[in-house]
Short mmCIF file of C-alpha atoms in Angstrom, two decimals:
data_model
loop_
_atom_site.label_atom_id
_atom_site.label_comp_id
_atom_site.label_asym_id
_atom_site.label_seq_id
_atom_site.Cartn_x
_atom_site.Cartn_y
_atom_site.Cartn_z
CA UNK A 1 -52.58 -23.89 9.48
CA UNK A 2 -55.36 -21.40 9.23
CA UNK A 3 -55.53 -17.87 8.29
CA UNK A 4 -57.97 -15.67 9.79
CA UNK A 5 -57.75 -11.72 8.99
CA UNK A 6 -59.90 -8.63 8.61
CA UNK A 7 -58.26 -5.29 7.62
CA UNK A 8 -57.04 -3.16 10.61
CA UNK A 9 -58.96 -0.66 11.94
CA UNK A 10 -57.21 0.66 14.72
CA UNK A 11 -55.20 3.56 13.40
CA UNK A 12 -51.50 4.12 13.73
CA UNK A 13 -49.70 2.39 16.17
CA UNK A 14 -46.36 1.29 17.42
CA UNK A 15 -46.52 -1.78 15.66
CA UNK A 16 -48.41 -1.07 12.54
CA UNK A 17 -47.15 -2.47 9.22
CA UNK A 18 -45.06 -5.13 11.30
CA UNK A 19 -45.47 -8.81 12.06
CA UNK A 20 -45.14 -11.00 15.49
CA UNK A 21 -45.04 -14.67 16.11
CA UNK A 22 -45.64 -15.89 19.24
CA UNK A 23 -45.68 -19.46 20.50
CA UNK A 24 -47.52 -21.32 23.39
CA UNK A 25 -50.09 -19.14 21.90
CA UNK A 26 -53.48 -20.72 22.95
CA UNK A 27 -53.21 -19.52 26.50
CA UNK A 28 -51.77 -18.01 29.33
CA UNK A 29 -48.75 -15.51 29.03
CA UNK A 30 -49.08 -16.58 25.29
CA UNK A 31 -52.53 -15.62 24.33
CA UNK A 32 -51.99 -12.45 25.94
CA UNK A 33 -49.66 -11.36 24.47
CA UNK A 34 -51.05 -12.25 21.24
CA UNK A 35 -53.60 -9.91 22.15
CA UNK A 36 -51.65 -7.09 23.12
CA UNK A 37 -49.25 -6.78 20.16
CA UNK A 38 -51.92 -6.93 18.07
CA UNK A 39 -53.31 -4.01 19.77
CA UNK A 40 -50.32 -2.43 18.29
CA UNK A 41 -50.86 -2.65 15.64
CA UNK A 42 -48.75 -6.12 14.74
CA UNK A 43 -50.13 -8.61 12.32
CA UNK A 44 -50.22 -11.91 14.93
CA UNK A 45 -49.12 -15.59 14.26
CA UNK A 46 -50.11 -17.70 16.88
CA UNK A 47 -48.28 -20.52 16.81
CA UNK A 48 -49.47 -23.81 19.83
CA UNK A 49 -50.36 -27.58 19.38
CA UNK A 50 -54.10 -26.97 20.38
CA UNK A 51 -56.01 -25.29 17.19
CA UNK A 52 -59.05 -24.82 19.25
CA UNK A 53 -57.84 -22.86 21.44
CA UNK A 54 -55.67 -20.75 19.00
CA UNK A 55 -58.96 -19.78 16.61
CA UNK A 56 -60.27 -18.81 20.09
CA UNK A 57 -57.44 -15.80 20.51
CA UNK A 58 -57.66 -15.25 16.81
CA UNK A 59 -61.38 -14.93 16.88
CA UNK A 60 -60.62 -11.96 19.69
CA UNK A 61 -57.99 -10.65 17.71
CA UNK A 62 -59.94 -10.27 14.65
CA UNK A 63 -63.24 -9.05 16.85
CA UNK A 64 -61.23 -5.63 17.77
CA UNK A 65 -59.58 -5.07 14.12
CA UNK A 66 -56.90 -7.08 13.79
CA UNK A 67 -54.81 -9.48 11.90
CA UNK A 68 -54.31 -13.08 13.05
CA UNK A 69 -52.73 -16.30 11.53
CA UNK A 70 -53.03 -20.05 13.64
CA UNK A 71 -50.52 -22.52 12.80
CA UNK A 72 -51.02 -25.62 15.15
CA UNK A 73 -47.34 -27.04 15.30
CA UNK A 74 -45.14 -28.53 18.26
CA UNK A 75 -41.91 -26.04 18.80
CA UNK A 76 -40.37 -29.22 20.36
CA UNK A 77 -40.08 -30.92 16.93
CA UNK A 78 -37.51 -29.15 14.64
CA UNK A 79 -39.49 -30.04 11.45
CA UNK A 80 -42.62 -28.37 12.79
CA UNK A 81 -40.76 -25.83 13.95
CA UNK A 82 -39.26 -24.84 11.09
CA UNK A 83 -42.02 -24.84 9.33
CA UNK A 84 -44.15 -22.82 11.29
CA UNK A 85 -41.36 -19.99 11.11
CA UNK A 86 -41.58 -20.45 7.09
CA UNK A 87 -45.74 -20.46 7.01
CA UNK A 88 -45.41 -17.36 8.49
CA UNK A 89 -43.26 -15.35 6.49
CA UNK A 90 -44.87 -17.01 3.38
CA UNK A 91 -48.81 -16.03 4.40
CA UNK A 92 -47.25 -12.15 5.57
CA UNK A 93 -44.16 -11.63 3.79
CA UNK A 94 -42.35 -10.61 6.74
CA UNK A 95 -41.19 -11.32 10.32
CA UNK A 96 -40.48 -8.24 12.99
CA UNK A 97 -41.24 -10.08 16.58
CA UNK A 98 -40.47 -13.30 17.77
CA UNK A 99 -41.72 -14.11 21.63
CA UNK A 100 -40.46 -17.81 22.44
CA UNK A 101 -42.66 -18.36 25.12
CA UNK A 102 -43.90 -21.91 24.84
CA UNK A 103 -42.94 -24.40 27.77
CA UNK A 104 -44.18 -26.51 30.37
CA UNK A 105 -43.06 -26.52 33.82
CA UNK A 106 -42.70 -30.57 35.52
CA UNK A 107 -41.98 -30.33 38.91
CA UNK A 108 -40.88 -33.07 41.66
CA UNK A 109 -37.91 -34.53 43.19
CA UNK A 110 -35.21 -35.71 40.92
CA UNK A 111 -35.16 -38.94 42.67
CA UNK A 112 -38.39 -40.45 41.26
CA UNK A 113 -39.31 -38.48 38.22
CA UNK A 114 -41.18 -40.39 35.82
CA UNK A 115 -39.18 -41.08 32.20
CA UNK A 116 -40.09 -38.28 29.69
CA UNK A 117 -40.42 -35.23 32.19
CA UNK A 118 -37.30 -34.20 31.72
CA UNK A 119 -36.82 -34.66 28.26
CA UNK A 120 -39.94 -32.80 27.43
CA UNK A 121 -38.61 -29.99 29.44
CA UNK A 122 -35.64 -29.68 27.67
CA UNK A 123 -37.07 -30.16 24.04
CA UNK A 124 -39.58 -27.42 24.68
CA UNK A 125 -38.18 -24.70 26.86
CA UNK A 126 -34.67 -25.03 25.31
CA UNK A 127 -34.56 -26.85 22.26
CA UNK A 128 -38.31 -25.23 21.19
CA UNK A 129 -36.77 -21.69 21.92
CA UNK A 130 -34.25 -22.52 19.73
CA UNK A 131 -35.25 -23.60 16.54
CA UNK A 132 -37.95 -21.23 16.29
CA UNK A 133 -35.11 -18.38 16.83
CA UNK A 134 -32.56 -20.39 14.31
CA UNK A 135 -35.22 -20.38 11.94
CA UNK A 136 -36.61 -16.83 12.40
CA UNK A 137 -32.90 -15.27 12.35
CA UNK A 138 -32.52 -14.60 8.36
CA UNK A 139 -36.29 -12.81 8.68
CA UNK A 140 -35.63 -10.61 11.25
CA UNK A 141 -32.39 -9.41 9.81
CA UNK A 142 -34.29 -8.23 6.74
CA UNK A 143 -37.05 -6.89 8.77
CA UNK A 144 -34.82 -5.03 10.52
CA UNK A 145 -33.33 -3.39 7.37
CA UNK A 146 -36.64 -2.17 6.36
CA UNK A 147 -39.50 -0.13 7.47
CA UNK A 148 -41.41 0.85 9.56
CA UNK A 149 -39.62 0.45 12.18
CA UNK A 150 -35.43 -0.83 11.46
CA UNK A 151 -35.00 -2.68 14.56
CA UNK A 152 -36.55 -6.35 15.62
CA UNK A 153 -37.22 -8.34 17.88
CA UNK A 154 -36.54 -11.78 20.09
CA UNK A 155 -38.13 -11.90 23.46
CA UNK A 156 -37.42 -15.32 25.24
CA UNK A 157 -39.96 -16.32 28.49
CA UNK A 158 -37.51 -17.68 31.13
CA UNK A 159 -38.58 -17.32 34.50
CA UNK A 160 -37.37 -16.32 38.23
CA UNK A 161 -36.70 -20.25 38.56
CA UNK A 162 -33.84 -19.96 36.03
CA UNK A 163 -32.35 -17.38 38.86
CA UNK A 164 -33.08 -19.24 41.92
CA UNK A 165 -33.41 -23.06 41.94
CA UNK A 166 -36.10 -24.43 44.45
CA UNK A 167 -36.48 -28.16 45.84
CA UNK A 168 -38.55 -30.03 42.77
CA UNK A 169 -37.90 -27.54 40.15
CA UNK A 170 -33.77 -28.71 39.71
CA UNK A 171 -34.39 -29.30 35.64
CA UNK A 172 -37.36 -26.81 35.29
CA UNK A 173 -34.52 -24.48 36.65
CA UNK A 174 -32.38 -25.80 34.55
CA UNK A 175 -34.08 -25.41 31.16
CA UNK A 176 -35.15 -21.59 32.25
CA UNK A 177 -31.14 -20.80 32.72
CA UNK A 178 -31.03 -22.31 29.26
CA UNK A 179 -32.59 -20.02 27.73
CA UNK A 180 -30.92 -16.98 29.99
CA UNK A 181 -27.83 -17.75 28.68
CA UNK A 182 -28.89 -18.77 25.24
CA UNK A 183 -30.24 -15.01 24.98
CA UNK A 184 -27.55 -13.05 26.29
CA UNK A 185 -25.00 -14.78 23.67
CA UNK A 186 -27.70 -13.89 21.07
CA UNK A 187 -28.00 -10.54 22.13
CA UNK A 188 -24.56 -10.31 21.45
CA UNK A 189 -24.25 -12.20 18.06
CA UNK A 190 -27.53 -9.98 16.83
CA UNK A 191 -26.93 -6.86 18.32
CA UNK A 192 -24.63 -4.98 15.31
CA UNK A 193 -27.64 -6.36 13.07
CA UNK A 194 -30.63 -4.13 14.77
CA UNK A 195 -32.30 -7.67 16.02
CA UNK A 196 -32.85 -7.05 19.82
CA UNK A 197 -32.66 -10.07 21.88
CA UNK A 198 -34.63 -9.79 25.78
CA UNK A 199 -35.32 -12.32 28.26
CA UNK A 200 -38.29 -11.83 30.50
CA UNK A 201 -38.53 -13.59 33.75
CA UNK A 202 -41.69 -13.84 35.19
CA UNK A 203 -42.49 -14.88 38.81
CA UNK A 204 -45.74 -16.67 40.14
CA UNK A 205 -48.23 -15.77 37.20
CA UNK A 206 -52.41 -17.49 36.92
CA UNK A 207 -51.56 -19.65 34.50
CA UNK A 208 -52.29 -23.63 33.59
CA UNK A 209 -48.37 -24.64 34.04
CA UNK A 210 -48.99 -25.60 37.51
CA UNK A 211 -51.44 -28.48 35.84
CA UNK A 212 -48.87 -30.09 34.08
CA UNK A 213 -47.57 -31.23 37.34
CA UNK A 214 -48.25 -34.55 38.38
CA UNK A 215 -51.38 -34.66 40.28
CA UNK A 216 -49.84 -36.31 43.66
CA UNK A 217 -47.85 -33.25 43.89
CA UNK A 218 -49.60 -30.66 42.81
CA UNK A 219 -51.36 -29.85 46.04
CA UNK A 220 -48.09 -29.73 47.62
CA UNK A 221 -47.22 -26.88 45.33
CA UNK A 222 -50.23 -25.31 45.41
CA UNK A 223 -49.63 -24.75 49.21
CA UNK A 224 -46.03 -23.07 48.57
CA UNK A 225 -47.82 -20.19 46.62
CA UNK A 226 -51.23 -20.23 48.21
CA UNK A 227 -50.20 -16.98 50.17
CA UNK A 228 -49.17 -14.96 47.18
CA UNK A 229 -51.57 -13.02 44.62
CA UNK A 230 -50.08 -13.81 41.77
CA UNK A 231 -49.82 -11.78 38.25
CA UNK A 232 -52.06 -11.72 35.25
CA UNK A 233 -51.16 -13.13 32.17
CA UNK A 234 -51.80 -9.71 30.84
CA UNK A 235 -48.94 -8.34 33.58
CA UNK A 236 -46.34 -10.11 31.42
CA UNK A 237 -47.83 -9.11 28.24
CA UNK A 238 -47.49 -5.46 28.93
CA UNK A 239 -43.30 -5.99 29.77
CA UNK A 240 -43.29 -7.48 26.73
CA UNK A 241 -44.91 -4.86 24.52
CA UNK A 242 -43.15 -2.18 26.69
CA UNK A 243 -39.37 -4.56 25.34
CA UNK A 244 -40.85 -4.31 21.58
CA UNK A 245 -42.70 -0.75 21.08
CA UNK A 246 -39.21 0.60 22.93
CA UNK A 247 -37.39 3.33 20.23
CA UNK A 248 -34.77 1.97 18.32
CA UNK A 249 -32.69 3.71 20.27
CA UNK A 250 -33.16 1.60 23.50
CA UNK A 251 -32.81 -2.31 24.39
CA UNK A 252 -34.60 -3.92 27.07
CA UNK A 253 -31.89 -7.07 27.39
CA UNK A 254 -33.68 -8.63 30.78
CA UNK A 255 -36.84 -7.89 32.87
CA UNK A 256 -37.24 -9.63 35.98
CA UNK A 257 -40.92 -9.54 36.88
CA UNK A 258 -42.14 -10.91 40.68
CA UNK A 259 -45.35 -11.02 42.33
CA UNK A 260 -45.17 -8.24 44.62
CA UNK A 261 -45.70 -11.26 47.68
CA UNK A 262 -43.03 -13.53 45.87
CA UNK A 263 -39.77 -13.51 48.07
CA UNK A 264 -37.48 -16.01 45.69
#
């Protein structure tokens, strides 16, 4: 774990005086998002297993005034998990955000996938999601009860592939209607508590998840979305701080989000 903070000097904004933890943090959708709720004003825990690449974002966090804490952990393992969730609250004193948004995306036939795909799917897109939000539940229901703001927040990445399942992508489909479900029976459970629960479902984004496929298919999947122009990182980032800087009043429960050339 390292800290790394400067005093804000942005001014007033949605999120001052409130922290966020976000995971799969060192890049992509992640790292973005990092970015943009510390805009707001939110203190930032970035929260990945590659430390390099987290001091990057929380070198650009602190650059433009803000607040940033790395803890290198794997979400997968309920240990680490755990007790990234508890560095967190220990180092800020407080937990307002949570964006479950680390995962990894294997995709091939079910007939010949190699042994561990699938299980590494599973621990991080479902169980990782998980025990961060287990964890993070008693924090958020106190942050909630509090200023500045007395309303939190889970946002859960799923994906358009937990909606519509695709040849090669039957368990990465699988794991993303995981955590679907998994948030609407939160949102329900945490709802008379002022914790907002949201599931945003990106489509085709620029991101390195297509690299963690196997290199023998990869091309292969590469031509299915060679046509589209696919989103930003930074596209998904602004849903999400558009879910979180919402009133009190309002709760964003699901955001579907496609590349305007996407047609599943």
């Amino acid at each position: 774990m390292a800290a790394t903070e400067r005093p804000a000097e942005h001014g007033n904004s949605a999120l001052e005086g409130t922290v966020a933890l976000v995971t799969g943090a060192s890049s992509g959708i992640g790292a973005a998002t990092a970015l943009a709720l510390a805009a707001q004003g939110a203190a930032v825990a970035l929260v990945a297993r590659r430390s390099d690449r987290l001091q990057q974002v929380a070198e650009q966090i602190i650059g433009r005034g803000g607040r940033a804490l790395c803890v290198e952990a794997d979400v997968a393992d309920r240990s680490e998990a755990f007790a990234a969730v508890d560095s967190v609250v220990s180092h800020f004193s407080r937990l307002d955000t949570v964006v479950n948004n680390a995962g990894v995306m294997l995709l091939g036939p079910v007939a010949d996938a190699p042994e561990g795909e699938w299980e590494r799917m599973v621990a991080v897109n479902q169980l990782g999601c998980l025990y961060v939000t287990q964890r993070a539940q008693p924090h958020l229901v106190r942050a909630a009860a509090s200023e500045p703001r007395h309303v939190s927040d889970i946002v859960n990445i799923s994906s358009t592939a937990g909606r519509v399942a695709r040849p090669g992508s039957a368990v990465y489909s699988m794991t993303k209607a995981a955590v679907v479900a998994l948030s609407e029976s939160l949102r329900q459970e945490m709802q008379p508590l002022r914790v907002r629960v949201s599931v945003v479902e990106p489509g085709n984004v620029a991101t390195e998840l297509v690299h963690h496929t196997r290199e023998e298919l990869r091309e292969g999947l590469e031509a299915q979305v060679g046509g589209i122009e696919r989103m930003a990182p930074e596209d998904i980032a602004r849903t999400i701080c558009f879910v979180v800087t919402s009133p009190r009043r309002v709760a964003v429960n699901e955001v579907l989000v496609r590349a305007a050339d996407q047609t599943w």
